[in-house]
Short mmCIF file of C-alpha atoms in Angstrom, two decimals:
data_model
loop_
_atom_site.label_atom_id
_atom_site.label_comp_id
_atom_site.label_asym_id
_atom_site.label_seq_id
_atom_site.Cartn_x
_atom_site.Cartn_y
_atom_site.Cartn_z
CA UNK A 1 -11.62 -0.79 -7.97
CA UNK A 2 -12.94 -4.29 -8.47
CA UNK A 3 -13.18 -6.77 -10.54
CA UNK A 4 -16.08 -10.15 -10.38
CA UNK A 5 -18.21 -11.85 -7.83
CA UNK A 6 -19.57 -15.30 -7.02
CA UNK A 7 -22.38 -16.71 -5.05
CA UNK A 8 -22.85 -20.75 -4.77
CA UNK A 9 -20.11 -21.21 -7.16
CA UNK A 10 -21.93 -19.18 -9.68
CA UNK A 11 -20.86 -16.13 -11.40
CA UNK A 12 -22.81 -12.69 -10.56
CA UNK A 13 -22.98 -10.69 -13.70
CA UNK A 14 -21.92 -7.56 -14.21
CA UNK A 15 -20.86 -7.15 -10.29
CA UNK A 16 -17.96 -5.02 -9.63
CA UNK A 17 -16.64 -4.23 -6.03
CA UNK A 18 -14.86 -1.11 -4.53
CA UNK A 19 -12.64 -0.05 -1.73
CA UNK A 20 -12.03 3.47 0.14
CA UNK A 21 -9.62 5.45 -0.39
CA UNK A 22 -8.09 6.47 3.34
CA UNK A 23 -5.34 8.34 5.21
CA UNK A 24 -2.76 7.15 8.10
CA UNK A 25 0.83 7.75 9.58
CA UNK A 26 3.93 5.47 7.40
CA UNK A 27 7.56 5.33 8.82
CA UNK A 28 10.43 3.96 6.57
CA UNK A 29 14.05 3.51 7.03
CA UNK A 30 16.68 3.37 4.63
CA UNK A 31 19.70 1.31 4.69
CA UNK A 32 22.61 3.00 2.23
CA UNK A 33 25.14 0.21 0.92
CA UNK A 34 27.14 3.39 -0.87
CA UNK A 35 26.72 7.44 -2.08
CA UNK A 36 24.12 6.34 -4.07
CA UNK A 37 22.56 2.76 -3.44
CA UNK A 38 19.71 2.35 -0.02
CA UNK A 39 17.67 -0.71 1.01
CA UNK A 40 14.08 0.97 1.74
CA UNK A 41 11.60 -0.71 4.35
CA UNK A 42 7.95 1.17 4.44
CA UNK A 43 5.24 0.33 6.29
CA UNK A 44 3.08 2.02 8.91
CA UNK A 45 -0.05 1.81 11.22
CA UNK A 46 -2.93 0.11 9.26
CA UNK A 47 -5.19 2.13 7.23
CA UNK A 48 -9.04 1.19 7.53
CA UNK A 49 -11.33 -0.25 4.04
CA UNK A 50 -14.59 -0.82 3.42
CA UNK A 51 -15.30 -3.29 0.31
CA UNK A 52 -18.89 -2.18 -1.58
CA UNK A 53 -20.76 -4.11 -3.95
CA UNK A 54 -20.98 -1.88 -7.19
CA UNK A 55 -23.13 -2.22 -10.19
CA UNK A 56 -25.54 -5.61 -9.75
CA UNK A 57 -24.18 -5.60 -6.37
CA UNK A 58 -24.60 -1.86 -5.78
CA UNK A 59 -25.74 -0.98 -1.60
CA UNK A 60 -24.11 -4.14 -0.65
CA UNK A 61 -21.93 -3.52 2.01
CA UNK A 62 -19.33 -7.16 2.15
CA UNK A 63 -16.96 -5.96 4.84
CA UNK A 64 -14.17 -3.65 6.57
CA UNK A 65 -10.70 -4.95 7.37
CA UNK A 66 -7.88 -2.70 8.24
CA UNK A 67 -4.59 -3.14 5.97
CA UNK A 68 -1.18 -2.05 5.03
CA UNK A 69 1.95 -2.69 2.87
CA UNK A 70 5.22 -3.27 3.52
CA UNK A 71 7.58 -2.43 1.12
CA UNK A 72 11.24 -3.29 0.17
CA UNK A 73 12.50 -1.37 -2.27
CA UNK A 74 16.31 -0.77 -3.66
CA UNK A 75 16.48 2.97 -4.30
CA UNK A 76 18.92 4.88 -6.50
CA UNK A 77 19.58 8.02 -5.43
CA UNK A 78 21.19 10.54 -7.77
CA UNK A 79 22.48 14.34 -6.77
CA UNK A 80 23.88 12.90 -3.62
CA UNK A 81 26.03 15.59 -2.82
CA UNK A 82 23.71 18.22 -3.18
CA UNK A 83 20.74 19.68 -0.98
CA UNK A 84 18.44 18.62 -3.40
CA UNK A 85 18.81 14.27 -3.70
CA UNK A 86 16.04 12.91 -6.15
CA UNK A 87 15.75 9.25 -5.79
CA UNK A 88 13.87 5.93 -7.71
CA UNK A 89 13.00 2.77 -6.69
CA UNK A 90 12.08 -0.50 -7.53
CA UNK A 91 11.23 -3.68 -4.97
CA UNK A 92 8.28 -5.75 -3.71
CA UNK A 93 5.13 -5.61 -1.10
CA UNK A 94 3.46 -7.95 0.85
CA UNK A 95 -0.07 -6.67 1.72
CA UNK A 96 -1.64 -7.24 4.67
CA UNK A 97 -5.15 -7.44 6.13
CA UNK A 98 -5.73 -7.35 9.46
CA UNK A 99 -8.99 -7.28 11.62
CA UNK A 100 -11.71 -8.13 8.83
CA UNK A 101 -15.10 -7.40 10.33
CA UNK A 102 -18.59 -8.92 8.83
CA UNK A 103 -21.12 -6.87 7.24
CA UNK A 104 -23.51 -8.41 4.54
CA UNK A 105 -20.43 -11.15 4.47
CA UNK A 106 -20.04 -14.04 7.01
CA UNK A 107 -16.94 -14.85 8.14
CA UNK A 108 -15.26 -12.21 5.94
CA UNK A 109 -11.84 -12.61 4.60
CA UNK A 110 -9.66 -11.07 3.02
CA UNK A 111 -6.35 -13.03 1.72
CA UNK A 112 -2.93 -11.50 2.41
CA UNK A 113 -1.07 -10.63 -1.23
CA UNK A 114 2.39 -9.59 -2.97
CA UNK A 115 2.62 -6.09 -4.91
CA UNK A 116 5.36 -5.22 -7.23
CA UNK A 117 6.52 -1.63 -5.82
CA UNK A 118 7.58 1.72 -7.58
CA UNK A 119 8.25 5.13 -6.25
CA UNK A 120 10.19 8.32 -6.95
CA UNK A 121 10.95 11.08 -4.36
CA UNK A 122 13.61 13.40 -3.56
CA UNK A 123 15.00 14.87 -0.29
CA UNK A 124 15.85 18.37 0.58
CA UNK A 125 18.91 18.57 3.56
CA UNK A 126 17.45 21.23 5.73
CA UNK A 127 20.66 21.32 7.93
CA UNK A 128 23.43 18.72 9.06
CA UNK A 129 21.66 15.38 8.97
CA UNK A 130 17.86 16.40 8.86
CA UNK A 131 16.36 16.51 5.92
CA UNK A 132 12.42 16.51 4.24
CA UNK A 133 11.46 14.07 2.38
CA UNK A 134 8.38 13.71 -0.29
CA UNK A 135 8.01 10.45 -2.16
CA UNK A 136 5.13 8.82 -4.35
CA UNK A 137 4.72 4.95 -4.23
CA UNK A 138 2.56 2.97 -6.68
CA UNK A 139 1.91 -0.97 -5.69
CA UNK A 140 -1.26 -2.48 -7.72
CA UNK A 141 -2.67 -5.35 -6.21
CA UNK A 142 -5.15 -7.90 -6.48
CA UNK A 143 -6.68 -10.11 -3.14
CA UNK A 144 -8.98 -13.08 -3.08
CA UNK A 145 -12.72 -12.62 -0.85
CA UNK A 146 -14.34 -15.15 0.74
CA UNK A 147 -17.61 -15.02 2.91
CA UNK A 148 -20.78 -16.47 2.84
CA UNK A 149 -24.14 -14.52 2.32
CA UNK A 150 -26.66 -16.57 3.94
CA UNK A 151 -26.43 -19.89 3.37
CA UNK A 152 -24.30 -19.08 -0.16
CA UNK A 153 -20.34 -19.16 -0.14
CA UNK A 154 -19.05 -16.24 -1.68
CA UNK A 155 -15.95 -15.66 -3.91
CA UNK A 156 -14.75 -12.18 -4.77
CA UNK A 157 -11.48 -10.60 -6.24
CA UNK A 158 -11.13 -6.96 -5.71
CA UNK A 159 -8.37 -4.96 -7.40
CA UNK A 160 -6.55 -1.73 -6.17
CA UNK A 161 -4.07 0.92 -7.68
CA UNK A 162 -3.12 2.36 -4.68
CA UNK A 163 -0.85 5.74 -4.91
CA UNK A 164 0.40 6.33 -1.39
CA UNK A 165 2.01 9.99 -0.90
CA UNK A 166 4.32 10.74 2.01
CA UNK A 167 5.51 13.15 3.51
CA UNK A 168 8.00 13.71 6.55
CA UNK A 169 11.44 14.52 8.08
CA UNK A 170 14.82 12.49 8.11
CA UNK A 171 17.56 11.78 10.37
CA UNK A 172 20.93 10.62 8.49
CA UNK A 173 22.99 8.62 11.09
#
């Protein structure tokens, strides 16, 4: 969901932007320090956006950039002698954007950002060390746009509430 818009250092009112919402494969890999306490690394291949003019800007089309997060987290994990291991955690993203491609935006750009990071999960030992896993991240962002339209620089900020759901299987060395 967005936020404001300028053109030629001006403000365009009521201008909102938006981004899609999309799907891809994530890996992460935890790091345990004791029963109960794991470094978390996620991150993954890069998920595809577009960023659309809403409101006064509605139709335009600005640009596409593929992106990602990667995310350290410290995660608590609490029944961790059962089957069932709920877990919580806590840490910081850096978000990147990779490949931006022009649409109604000249040399379209979107700058890289930090995201605080929270997520909550559990994992269910299927047998010896394999387990699945189902966790639910939350990392709210906001990123700077720049591009020209025509002859017109262009300033944007665009802000996203990303949820990002996994799902997948574990190996415990």
């Amino acid at each position: 969901m967005g936020r404001s818009a300028s053109a030629g250092s001006a403000p365009v009112p009521n201008s909102n932007l938006s981004i899609n919402n999309d799907t891809t494969v994530s890996f992460d890999v935890s790091y345990f320090l004791s029963n109960q306490l794991a470094f978390n690394i996620f991150g993954g291949i890069p998920a595809s956006a577009d960023l659309q003019g809403e409101e006064s800007l509605s139709g335009l089309f600005l640009g596409q950039t593929d992106y990602g997060p990667v995310i350290l987290s410290l995660q608590y994990h609490v029944l961790t002698g059962s089957n069932f291991s709920p877990y919580f955690g806590a840490g910081v993203g850096r978000i990147l954007f990779l490949d931006e491609k022009d649409r109604a935006l000249t040399d379209f750009d979107v700058e890289d950002t930090w995201a605080p990071a929270v997520q909550a999960g559990f994992r269910w030992r299927i047998h010896n060390n394999w387990s699945a896993n189902f966790d639910v991240r939350y990392a709210p962002f906001e990123a700077d746009i720049t591009g020209n339209l025509g002859p017109a620089p262009v300033q944007a900020k665009v802000e996203v509430d990303p949820t990002i759901v996994s799902i997948g299987v574990a190996y415990r060395f």
